Coordinates of C-alpha atoms and ligand atoms in Angstrom, one line a residue:
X121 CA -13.0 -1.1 -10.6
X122 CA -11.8 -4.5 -9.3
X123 CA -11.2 -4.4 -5.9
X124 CA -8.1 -6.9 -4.7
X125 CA -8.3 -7.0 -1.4
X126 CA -10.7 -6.0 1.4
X127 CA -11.2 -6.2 4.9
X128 CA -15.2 -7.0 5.6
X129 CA -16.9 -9.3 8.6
X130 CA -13.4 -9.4 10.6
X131 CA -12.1 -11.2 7.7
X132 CA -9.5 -10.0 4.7
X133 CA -10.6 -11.5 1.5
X134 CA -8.1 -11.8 -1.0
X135 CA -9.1 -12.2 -5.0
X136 CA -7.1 -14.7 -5.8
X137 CA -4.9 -13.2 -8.8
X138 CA -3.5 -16.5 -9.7
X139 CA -6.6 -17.7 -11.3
X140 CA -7.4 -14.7 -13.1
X141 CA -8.5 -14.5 -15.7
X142 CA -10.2 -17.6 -16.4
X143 CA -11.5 -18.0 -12.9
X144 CA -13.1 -15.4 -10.7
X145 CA -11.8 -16.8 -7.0
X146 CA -12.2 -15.0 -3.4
X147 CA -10.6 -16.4 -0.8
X148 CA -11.6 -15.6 3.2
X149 CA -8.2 -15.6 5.1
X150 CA -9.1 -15.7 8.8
X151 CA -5.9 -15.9 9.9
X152 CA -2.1 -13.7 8.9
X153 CA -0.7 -17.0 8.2
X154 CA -3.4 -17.5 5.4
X155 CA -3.0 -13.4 4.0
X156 CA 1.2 -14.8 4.5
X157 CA 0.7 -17.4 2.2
X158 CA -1.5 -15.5 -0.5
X159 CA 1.4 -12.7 -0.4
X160 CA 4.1 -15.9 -1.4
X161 CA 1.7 -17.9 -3.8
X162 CA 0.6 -14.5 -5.7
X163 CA -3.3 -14.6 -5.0
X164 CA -2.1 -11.1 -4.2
X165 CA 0.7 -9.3 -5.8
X166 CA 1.8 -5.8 -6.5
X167 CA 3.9 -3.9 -4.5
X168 CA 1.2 -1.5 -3.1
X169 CA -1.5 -4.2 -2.5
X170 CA 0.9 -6.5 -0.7
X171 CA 1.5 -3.6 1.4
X172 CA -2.1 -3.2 2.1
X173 CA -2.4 -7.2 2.6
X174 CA 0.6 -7.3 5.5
X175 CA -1.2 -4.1 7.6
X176 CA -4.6 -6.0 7.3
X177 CA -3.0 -9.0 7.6
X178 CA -1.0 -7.7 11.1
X179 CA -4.7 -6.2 12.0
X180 CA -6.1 -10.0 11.3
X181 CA -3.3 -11.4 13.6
X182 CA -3.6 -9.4 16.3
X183 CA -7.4 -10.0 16.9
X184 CA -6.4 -13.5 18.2
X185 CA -3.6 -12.5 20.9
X186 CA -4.6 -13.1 24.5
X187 CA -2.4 -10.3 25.7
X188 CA -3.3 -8.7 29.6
X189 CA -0.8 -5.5 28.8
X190 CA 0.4 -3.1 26.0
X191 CA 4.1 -5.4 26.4
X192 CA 3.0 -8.7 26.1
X193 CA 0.7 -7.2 23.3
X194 CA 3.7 -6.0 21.8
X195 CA 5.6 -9.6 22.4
X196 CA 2.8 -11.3 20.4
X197 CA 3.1 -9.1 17.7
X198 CA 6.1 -10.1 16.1
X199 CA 5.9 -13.4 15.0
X200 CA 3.6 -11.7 12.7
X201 CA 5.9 -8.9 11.4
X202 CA 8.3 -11.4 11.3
X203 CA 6.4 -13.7 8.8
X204 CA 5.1 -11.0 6.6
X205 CA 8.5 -10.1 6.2
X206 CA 9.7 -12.8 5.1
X207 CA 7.0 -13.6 2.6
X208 CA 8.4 -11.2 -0.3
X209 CA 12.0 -9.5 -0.1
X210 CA 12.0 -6.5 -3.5
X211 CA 8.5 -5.0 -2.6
X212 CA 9.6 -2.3 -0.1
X213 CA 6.0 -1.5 1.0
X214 CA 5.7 -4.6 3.2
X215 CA 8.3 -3.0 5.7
X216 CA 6.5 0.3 5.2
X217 CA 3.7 -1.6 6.4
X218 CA 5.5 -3.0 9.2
X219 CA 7.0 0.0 10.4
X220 CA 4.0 2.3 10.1
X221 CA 2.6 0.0 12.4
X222 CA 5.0 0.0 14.9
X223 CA 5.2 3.6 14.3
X224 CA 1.1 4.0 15.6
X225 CA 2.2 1.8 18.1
X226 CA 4.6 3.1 19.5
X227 CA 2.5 6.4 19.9
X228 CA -0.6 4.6 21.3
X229 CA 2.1 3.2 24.4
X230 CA 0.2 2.0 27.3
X231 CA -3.0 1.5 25.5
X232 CA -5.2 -2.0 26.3
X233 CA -5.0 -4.5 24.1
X234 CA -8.6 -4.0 23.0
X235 CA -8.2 -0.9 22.1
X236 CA -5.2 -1.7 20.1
X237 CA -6.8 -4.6 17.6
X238 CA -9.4 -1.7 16.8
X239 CA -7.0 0.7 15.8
X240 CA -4.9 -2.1 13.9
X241 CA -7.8 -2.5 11.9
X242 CA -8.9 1.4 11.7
X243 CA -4.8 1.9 10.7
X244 CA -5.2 -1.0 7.6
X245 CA -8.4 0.0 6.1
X246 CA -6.8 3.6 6.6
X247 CA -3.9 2.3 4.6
X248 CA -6.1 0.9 1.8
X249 CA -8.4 4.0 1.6
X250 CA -5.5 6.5 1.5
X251 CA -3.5 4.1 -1.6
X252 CA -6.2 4.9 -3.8
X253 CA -6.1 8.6 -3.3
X254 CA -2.4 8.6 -3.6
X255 CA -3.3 6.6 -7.1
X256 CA -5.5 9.1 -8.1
X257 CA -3.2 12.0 -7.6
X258 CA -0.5 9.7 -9.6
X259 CA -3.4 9.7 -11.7
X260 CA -3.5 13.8 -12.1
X261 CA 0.2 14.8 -12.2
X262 CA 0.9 11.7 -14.9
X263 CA -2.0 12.3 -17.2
X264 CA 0.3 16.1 -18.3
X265 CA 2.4 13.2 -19.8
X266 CA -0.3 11.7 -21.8
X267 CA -1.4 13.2 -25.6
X268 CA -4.5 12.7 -27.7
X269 CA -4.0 9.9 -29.5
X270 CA -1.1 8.3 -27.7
X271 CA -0.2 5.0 -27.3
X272 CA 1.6 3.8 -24.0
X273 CA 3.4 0.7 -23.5
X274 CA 3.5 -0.7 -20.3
X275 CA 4.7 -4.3 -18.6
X276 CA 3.5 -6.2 -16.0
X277 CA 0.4 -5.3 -13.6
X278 CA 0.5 -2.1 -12.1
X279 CA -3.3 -1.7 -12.0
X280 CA -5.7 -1.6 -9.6
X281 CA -5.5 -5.2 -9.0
X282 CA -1.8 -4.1 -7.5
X283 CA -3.0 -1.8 -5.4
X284 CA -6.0 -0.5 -2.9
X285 CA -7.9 0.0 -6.3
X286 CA -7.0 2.6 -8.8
X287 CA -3.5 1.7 -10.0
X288 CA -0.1 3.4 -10.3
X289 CA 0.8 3.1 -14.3
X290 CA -2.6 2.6 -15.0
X291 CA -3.9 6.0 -13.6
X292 CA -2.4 8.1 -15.9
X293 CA -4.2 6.4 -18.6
X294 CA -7.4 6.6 -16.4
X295 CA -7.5 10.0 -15.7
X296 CA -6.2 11.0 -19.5
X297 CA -9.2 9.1 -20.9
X298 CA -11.0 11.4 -18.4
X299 CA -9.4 14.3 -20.0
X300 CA -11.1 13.2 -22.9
X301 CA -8.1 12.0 -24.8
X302 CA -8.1 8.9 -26.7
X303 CA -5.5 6.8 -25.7
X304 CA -4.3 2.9 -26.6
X305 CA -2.8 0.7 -24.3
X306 CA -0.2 -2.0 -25.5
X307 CA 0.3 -4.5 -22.7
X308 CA 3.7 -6.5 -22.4
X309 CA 2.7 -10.1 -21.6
X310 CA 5.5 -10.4 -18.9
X311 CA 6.8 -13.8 -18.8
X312 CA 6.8 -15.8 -16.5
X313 CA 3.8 -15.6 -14.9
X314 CA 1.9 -13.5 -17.0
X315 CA 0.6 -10.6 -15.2
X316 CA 0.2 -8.3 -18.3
X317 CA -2.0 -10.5 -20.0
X318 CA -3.7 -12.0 -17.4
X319 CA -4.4 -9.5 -15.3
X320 CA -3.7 -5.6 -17.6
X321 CA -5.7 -6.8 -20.4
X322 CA -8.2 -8.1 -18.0
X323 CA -8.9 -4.9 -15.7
X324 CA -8.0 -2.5 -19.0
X325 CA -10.8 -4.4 -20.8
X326 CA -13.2 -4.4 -17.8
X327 CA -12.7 -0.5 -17.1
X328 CA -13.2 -0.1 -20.9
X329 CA -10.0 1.0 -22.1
X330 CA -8.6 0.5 -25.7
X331 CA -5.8 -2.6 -24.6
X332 CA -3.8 -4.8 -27.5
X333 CA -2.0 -7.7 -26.0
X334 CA 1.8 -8.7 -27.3
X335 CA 4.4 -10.7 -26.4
X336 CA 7.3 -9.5 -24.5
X337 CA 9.9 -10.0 -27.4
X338 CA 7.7 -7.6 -29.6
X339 CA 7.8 -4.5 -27.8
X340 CA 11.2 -3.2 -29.7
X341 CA 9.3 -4.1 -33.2
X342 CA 7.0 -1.8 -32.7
X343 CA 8.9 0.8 -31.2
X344 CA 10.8 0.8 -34.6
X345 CA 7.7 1.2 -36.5
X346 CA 7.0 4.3 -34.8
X347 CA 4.0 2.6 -32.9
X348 CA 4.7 3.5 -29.1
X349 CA 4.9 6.9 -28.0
X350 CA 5.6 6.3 -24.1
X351 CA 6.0 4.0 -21.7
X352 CA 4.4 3.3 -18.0
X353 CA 5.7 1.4 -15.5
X354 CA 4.9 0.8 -11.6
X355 CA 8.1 -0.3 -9.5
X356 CA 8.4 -2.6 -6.4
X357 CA 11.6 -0.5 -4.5
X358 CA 12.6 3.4 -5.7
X359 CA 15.9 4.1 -4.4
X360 CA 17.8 7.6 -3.3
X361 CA 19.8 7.5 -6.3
X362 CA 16.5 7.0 -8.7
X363 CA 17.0 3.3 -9.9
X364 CA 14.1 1.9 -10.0
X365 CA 13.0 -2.2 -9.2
X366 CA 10.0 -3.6 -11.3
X367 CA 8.8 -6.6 -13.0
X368 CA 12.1 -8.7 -15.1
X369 CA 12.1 -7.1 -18.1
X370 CA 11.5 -3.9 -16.9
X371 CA 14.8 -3.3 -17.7
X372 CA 14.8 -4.1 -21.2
X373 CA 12.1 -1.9 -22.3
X374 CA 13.4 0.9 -20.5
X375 CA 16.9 0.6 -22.8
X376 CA 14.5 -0.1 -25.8
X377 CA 12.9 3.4 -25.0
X378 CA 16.1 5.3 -24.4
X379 CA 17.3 3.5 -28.4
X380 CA 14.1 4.8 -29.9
X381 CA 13.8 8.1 -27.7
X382 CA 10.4 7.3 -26.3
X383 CA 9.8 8.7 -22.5
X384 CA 9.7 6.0 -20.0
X385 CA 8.0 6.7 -16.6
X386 CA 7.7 5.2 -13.6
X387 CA 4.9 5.5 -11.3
X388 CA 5.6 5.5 -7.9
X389 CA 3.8 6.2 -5.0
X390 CA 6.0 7.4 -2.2
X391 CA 5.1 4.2 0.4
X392 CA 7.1 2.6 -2.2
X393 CA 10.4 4.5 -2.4
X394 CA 13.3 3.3 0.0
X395 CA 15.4 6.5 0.8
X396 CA 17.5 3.9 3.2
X397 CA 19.3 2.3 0.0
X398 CA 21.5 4.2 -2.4
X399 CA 21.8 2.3 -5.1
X400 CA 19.8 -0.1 -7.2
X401 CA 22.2 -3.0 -6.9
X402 CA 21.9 -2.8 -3.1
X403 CA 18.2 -4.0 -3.8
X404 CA 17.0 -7.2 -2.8
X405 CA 15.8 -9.4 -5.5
X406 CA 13.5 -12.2 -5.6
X407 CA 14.0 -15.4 -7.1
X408 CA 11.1 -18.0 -7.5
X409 CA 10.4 -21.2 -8.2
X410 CA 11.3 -22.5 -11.1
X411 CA 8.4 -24.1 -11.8
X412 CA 7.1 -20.6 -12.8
X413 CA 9.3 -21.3 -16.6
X414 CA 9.3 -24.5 -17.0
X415 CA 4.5 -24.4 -16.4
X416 CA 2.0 -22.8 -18.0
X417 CA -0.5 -22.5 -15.4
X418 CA 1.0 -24.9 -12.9
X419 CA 0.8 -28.0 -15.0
X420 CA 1.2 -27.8 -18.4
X421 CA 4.8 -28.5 -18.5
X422 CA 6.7 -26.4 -21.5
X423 CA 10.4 -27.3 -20.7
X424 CA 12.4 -30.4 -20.5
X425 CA 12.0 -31.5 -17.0
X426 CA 15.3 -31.2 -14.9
X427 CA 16.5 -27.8 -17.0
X428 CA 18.6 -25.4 -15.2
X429 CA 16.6 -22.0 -14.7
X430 CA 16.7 -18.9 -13.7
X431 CA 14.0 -17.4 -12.4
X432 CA 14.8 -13.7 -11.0
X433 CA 11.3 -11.9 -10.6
X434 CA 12.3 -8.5 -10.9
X435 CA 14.9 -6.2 -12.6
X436 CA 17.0 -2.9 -11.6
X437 CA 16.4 0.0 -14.4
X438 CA 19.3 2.4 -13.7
X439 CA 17.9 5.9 -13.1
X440 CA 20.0 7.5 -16.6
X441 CA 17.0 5.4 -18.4
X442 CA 14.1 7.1 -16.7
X443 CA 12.5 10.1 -18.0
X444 CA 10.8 11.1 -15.1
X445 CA 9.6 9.3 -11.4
X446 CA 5.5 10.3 -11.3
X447 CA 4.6 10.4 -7.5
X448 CA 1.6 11.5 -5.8
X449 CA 3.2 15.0 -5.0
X450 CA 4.4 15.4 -8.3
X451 CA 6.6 14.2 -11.1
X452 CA 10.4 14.1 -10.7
X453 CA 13.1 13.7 -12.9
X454 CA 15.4 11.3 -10.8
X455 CA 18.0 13.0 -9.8
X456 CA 15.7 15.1 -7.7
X457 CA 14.5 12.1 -5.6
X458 CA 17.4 13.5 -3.2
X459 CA 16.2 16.5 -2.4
X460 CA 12.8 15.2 -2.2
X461 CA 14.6 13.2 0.8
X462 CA 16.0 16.2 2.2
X463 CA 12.2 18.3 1.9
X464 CA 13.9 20.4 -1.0
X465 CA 11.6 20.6 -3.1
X466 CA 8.1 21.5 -2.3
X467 CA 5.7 19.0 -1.9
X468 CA 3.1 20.5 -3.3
X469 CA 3.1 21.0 -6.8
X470 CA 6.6 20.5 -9.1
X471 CA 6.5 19.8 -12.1
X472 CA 9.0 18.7 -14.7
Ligands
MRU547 O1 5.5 -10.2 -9.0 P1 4.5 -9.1 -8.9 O2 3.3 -9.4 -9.8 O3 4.1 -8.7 -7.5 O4 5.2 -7.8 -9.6 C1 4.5 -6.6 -9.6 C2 5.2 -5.5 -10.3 O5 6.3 -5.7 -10.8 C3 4.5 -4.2 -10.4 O6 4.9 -3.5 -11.5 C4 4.9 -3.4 -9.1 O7 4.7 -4.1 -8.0 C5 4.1 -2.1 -9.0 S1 2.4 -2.4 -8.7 C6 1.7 -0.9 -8.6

């Protein structure tokens, strides 16, 4: 399994993901504004791996503060929250990051310095172990979802090059295959910047599994023919009310599911559901550069130059279009996401 991001020799190193798949790229970012700027340019992307990034790259930042007490410590600190922060405003799990940190921080008052850049770095390779268990158990309580023979749409990159190295939509499939169940995968090719067939045909084909590549506009064509049986998404922000943020277009499939009454999920770990927003509008998203529509990789230039475009990286589905909300303790239909807030509903183990 590709790995996107590790922290080794004091370093983090990054695959760069814009590349992909025609170059194979690592880059060594020895300091948080490097990991800062590999969060904004996309050499890593993914709502859980961006997470993972801004806790190693808080770790990486913190090694090279000259701090004689826990408060100054503190004080030199948060610059770097502050630009991780800033670098991507839907994916929620870059304040998770942030304030699991301060959390541990908080608890470890009074502690040297010293000891506190060791247990930065113990805390973000904790981080990055514990996604890909939570993957794998999105893995288990998804695959009840999955029949022999099924074919599953889903859009965008929500493998294991978005997170610590298993995937959220993609472990479903994973652990169905496991199962023994043969399964196809259709992958959206997600305009603008391509992350389904760049980067889910790429690490589907890789981890052997049966992917076909089509263009965004053809997903509603074959749902028609009868050729789609569910959909799998990952999601950026999960909100109290279950309206769910993920890659533009999201949106559109999820309506194009609900017309042809095929199940649309959403994979979400719970690091990535924001209980602090109630509704999906209230959700910040990003827009980029336009560059992004009018290039094909940067410089082939596909648009008349000086167009007016709109480049908004991410859609709201409203929560009437989801069929169910597949975390790592359990799938929920998303109504229930409340009274998962409120400790409801018992962690371990409900099923639809
Ligand atoms: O702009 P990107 O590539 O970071 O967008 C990624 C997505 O939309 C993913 O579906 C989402 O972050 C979930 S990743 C498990």
């Amino acid at each position: 399994m590709v790995k996107a991001i590790e922290w080794k020799d004091g370093k983090v190193i990054m695959l760069d993901q814009s590349k992909l798949p025609v170059e194979v790229v690592f880059i060594d970012c020895t300091n948080y504004k490097i990991v800062a700027e590999g969060i904004k340019k996309l050499w890593i992307r993914g709502a859980p791996a961006i997470g993972i990034a801004t806790a190693m790259g808080i770790a990486l930042g913190a090694q090279d503060i000259a701090a004689k007490n826990y408060k100054e410590f503190i004080k030199g600190l948060e610059p770097i929250f502050n630009t991780l922060l800033e670098t991507r405003p839907t994916a929620v799990n870059i304040k998770w990051a942030v304030e699991r940190i301060k959390k541990l921080l908080k608890e470890k008052k009074g502690e040297s310095a010293d000891r506190l850049k060791e247990l930065l770095i113990e805390e973000a390779k904790k981080i990055h172990e514990e996604d890909i268990e939570v993957n794998k158990a999105i893995g288990r309580w998804g695959a009840q979802f999955i029949k022999d023979g099924d074919t599953i749409l889903t859009h965008c990159n929500a493998g294991s090059l978005a997170t610590g190295g298993y995937g959220t939509a993609t472990a479903p499939m994973l652990v169905a295959i496991e199962q023994g169940k043969r399964i196809q995968v259709i992958a959206d090719e997600t305009r603008p910047v391509l992350q389904g067939a760049r980067l889910t045909a790429w690490e589907l084909m890789q981890a052997g599994v049966p992917v076909t590549l089509i263009t965004d506009n053809s997903a509603g064509a074959l749902m028609k023919k009868g050729e789609i049986n569910l959909a799998i998404v990952g999601t950026d922000r999960t909100v109290r009310n279950g309206d769910v943020a993920n890659k533009i277009g999201t949106y559109s499939v999820a309506v194009l599911c609900k017309e042809h009454k095929i199940p649309f999920y959403v994979a979400a770990p719970l690091s990535s559901i924001d209980f602090s927003i109630t509704t999906g509008d209230k959700i910040p998203i990003e827009e980029r550069d336009s560059h992004e529509v009018t290039h094909i990789f940067g410089t082939c230039r596909i648009a008349p130059a000086d167009v007016k475009v709109r480049n908004m990286a991410f859609d709201v589905t409203p929560a009437k279009y989801i069929t169910a909300i597949i975390t790592e303790k359990g799938a929920f239909r998303p109504k229930d996401l409340k009274k998962l807030m409120k400790k409801e509903i018992n962690l371990d183990g409900l099923r639809l």
